[in-house]
Coordinates of C-alpha atoms in Angstrom, one line a residue:
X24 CA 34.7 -15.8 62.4
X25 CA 35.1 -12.1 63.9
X26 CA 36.2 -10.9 60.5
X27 CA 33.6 -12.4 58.4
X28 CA 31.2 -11.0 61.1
X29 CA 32.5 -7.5 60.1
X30 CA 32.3 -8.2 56.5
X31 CA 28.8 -9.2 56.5
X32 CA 27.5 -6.1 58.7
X33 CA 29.6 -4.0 56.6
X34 CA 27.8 -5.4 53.3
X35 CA 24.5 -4.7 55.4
X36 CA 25.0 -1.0 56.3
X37 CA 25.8 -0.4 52.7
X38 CA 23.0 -2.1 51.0
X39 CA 20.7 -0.5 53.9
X40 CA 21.9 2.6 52.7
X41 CA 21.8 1.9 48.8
X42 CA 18.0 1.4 49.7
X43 CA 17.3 4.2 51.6
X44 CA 18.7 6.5 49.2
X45 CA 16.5 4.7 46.7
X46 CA 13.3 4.8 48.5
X47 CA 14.1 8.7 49.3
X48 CA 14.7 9.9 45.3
X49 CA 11.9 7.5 44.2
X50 CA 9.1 9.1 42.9
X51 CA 6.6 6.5 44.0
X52 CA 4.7 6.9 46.9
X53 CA 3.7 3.6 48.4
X54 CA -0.4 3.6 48.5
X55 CA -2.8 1.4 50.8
X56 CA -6.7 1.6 51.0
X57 CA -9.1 -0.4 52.7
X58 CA -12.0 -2.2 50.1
X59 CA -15.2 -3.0 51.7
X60 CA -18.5 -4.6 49.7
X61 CA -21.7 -4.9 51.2
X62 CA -24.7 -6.9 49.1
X63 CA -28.3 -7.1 50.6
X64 CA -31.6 -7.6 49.6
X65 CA -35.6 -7.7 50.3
X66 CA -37.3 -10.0 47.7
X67 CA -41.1 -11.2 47.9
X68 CA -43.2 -13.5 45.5
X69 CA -45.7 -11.8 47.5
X70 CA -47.2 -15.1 48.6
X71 CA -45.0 -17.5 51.2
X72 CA -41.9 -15.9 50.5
X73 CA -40.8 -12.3 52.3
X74 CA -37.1 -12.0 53.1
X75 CA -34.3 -9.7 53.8
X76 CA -30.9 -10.2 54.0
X77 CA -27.4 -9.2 54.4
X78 CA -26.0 -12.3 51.4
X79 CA -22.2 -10.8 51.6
X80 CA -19.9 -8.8 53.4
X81 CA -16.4 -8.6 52.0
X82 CA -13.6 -7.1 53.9
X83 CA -9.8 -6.3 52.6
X84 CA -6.8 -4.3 52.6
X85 CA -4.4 -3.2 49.1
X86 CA -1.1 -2.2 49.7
X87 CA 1.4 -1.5 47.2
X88 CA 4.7 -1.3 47.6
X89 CA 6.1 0.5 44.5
X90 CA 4.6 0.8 41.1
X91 CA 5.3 -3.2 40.2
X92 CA 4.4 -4.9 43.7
X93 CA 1.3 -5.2 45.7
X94 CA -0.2 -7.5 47.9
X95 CA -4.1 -7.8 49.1
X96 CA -5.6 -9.6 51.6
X97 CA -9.7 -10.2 51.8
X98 CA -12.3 -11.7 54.1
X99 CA -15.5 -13.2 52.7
X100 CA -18.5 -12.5 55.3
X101 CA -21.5 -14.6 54.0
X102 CA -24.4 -16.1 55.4
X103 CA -25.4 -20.0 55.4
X104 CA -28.4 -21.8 57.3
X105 CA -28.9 -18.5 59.2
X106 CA -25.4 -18.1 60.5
X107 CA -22.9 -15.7 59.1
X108 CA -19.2 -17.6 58.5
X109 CA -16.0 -15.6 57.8
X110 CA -13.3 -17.3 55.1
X111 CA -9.6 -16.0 53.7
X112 CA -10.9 -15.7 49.7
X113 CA -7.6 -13.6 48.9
X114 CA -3.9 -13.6 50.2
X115 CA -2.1 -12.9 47.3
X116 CA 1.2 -11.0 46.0
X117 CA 0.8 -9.4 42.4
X118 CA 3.5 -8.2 40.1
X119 CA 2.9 -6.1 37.4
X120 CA 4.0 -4.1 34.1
X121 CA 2.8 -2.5 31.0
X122 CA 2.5 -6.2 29.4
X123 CA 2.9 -8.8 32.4
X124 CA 0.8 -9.1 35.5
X125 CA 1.1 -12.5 37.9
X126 CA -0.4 -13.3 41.0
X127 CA 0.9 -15.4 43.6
X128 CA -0.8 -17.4 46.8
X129 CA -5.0 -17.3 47.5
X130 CA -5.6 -15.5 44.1
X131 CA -8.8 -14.7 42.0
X132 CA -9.5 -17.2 39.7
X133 CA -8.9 -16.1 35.7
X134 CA -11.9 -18.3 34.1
X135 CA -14.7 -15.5 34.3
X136 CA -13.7 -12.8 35.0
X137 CA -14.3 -10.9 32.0
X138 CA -17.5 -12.4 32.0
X139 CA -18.1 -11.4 35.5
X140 CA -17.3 -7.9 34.4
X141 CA -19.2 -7.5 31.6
X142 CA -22.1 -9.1 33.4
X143 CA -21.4 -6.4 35.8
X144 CA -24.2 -7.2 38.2
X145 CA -22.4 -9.7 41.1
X146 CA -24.2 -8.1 43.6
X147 CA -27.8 -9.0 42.0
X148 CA -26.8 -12.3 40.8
X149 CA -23.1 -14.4 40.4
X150 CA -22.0 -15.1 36.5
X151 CA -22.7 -18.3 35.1
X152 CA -20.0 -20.2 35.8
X153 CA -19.5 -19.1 39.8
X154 CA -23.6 -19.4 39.9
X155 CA -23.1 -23.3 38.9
X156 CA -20.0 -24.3 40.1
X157 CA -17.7 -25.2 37.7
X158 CA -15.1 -23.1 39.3
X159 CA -14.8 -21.0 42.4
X160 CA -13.6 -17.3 42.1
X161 CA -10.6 -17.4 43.7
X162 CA -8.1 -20.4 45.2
X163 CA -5.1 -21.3 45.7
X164 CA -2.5 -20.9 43.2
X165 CA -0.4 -18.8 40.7
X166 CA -1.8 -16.8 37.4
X167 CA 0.2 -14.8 34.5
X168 CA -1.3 -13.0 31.9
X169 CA 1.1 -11.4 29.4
X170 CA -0.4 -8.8 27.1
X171 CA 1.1 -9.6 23.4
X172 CA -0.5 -6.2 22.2
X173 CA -3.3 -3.7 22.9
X174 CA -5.7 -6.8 21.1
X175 CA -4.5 -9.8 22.1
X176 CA -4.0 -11.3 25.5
X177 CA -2.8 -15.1 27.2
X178 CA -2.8 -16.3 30.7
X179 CA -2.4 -19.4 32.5
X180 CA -3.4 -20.3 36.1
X181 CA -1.9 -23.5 38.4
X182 CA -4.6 -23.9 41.0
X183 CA -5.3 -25.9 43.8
X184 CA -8.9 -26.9 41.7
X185 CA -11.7 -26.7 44.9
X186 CA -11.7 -23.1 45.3
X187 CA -11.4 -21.1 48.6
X188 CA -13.6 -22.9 50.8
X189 CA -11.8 -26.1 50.5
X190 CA -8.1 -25.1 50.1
X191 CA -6.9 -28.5 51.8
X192 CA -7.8 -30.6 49.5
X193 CA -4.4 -31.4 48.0
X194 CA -5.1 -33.9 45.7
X195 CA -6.9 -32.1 43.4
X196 CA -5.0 -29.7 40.5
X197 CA -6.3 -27.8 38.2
X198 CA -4.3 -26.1 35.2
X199 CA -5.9 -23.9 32.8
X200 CA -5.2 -21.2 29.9
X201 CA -7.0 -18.7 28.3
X202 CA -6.8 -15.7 25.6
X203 CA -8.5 -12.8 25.1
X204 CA -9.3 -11.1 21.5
X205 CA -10.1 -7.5 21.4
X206 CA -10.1 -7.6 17.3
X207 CA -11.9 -4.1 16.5
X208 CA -13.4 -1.4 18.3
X209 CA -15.3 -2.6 21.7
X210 CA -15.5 -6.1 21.0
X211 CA -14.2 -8.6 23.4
X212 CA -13.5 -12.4 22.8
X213 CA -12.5 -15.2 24.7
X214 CA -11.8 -18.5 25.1
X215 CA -10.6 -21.0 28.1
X216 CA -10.4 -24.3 28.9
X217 CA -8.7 -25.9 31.8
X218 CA -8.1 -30.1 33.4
X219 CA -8.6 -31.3 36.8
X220 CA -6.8 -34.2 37.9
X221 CA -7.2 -36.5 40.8
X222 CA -6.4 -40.3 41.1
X223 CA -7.7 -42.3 38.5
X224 CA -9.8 -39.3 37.2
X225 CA -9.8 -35.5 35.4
X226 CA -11.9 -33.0 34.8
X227 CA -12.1 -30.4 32.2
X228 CA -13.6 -27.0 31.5
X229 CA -14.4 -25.1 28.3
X230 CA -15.9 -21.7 28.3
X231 CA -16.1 -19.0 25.6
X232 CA -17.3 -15.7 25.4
X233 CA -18.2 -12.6 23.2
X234 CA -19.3 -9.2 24.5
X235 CA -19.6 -6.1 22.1
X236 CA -20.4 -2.2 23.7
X237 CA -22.1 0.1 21.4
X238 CA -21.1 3.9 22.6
X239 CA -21.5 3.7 26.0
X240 CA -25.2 3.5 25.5
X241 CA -25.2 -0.2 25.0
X242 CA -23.2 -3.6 25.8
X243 CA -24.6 -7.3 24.7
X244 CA -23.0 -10.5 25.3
X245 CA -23.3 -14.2 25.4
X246 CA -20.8 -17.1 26.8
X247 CA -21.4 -21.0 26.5
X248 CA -19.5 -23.0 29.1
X249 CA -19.3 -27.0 29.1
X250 CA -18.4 -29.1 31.7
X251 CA -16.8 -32.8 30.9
X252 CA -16.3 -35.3 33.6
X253 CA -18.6 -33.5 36.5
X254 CA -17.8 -34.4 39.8
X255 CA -14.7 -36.7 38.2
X256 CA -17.2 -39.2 36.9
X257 CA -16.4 -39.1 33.3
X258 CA -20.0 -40.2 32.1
X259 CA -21.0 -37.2 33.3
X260 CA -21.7 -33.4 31.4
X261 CA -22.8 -30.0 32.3
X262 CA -23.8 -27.3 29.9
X263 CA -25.4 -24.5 29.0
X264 CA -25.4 -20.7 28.2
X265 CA -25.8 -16.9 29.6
X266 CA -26.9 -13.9 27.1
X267 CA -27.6 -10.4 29.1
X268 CA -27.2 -7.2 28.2
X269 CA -27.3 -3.5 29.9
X270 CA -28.9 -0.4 27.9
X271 CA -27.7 2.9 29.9
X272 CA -30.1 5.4 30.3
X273 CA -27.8 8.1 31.7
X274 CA -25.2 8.0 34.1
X275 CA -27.5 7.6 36.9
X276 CA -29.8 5.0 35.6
X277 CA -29.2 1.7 33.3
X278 CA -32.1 -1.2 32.7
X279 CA -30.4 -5.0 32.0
X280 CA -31.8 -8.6 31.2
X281 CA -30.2 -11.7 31.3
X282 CA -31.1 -15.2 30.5
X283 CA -29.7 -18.8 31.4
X284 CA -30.1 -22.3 30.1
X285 CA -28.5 -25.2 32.1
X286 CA -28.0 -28.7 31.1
X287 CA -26.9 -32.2 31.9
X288 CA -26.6 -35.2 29.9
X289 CA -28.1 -38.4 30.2
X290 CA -26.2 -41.1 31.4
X291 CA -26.7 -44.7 29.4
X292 CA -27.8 -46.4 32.7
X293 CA -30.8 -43.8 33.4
X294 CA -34.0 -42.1 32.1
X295 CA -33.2 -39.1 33.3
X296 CA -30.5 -36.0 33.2
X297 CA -27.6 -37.1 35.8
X298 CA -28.0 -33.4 37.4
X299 CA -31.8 -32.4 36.4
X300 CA -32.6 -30.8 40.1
X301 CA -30.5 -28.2 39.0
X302 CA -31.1 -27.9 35.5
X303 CA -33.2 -25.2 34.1
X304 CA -33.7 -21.6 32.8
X305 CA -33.6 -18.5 34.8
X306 CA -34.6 -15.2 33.4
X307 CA -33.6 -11.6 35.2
X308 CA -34.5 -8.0 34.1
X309 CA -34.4 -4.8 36.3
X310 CA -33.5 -1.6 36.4
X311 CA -30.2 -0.1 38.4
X312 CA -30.1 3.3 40.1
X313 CA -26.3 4.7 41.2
X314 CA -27.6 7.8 43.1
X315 CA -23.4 8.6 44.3
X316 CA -20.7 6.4 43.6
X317 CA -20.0 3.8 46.1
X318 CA -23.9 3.2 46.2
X319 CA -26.1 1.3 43.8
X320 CA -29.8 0.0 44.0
X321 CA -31.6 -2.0 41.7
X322 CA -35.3 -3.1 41.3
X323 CA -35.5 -6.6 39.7
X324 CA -38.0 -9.5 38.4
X325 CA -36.7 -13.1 38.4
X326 CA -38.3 -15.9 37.4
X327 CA -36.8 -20.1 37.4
X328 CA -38.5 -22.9 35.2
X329 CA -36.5 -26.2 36.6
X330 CA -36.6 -28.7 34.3
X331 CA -38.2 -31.1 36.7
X332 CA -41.6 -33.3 36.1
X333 CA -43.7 -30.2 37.7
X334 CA -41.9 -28.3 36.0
X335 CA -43.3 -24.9 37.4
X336 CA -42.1 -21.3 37.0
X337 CA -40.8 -19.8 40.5
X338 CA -41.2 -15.9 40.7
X339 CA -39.2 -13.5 42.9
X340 CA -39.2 -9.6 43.0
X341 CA -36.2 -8.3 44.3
X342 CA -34.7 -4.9 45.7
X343 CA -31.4 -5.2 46.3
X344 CA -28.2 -3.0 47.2
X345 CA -24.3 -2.9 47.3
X346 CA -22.0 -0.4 49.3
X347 CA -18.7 -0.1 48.1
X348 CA -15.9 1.4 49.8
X349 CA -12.6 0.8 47.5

């Protein structure tokens, strides 16, 4: 027992050293930064309605501990019913190369987030599909996306399927795939579908997307995104589209507009849309401001016609601002 004793501590001291000497003549230094987001607002409709608000405060930490490994840990400050709640939204463990990234643990979600970067406005107002929840932005779970070339991209996600704010539901799972088409110049495509499962009932997603940028002056884009078997019910559908678009003025200053359209079907058994308090159109248009980086203000008009029996247009004039420390 003594000897083997030796053997193993022997085997240690030399790997221990192996490592060292590794870690000495390696040219990577290991990084970490702190990444803080702040979103707040004032909006009025300059009748009953006069707010402001802290909406989000996000807090986390990036370490990486050589060129190929890093892990990240965040905290999602946000506010509900007047009280401000703090959730884990990311634990995770990323490795990555020139082609290969994968994520392991409380991970971002992969279903829109090129959207949500192209829509590049989060702070203002969440992309479509986060904004009508049909799927949460991060959860639990494991992601790989393997990049074939410099136009053509696939990734697949394994995923708990309730998102971050109810990571112990496990009877839910959620598996989905995606690819992403770059097929000239600044033009971006991409498809992805993914199927929930629970006893006796699934799920299943659909979204596409298109985004093209014009010089640096200029970026449009659209996405449609269905919904089949909402809330596992299979009857049951959810629909509907996102266009928007940013014109940049100069560095400094950029004006945008989006528009919505949300849908649900109508089940055999009723008159009405299954979901129709929450269907509707939303228009947004404002103008952006980034006086230093880290900082950015925007000035915005929003208006919502629900497709309810009033059916009458709610408007809301916004200012709101972000604070990024990353």
């Amino acid at each position: 027992m003594l000897k083997i004793t030796q053997i193993f501590i022997f085997a240690l001291s030399i790997l221990t050293n192996i490592f060292a000497q590794d870690t000495l003549t390696s040219k990577f230094a290991t990084k970490n930064k702190p990444c803080v987001t702040i979103y707040s607002n004032y909006h009025t409709n300059f009748s009953d309605i006069s707010k402001m608000e802290i909406q989000r405060a996000v807090f986390g930490y990036e370490y990486n501990f050589s060129e190929n490994y890093l892990t990240k840990i965040q905290f999602d400050v946000c506010e509900t019913n007047g009280t401000y709640s703090a959730l884990l939204k990311i634990a995770e463990m990323q490795y990555k190369t020139q082609k290969t990234v994968i994520n392991i643990g409380l991970i971002s979600t992969t279903q829109f987030k090129i959207q949500e970067a192209f829509w590049a406005y989060r702070y203002i107002f969440k992309s479509f599909q986060d904004e009508y929840k049909m799927n949460a932005s991060s959860d639990l779970g494991a992601s790989i996306c393997y990049k074939i070339n410099n136009n053509f991209s696939v990734d697949a996600i394994i995923q708990n399927g309730e998102g971050y704010k109810h990571i112990e539901d496990v009877v839910t799972n959620r598996v989905g795939a995606g690819a992403t088409v770059n097929p000239f110049g600044n033009l971006t495509l991409r498809i992805y579908s993914d199927i929930s499962s629970k006893p006796n009932a699934n799920r299943i997603n659909f979204a596409s997307f298109a985004g093209y940028k014009f010089k640096e002056k200029l970026k449009i884009a659209a996405e449609y995104n269905l919904q089949v078997g909402s809330n596992f019910e299979q009857q049951k559908e959810y629909s509907g589209i996102s266009a928007y678009s940013t014109y940049f003025i100069n560095e400094k200053f950029n004006i945008f507009a989006r528009f919505d359209l949300v849908n649900s079907n109508t089940i055999i058994s009723d008159c009405q849309p299954w979901n129709i308090n929450n269907d509707g159109s939303r228009f947004i248009a404002g103008i952006e401001h980034e006086p230093i980086k880290g900082i950015r203000v925007s000035l915005n008009y929003r208006n919502y016609l629900p497709q309810t029996a009033n059916n009458k247009l709610q408007n809301l004039y916004y200012i709101n601002f972000e604070y990024k420390i990353n």
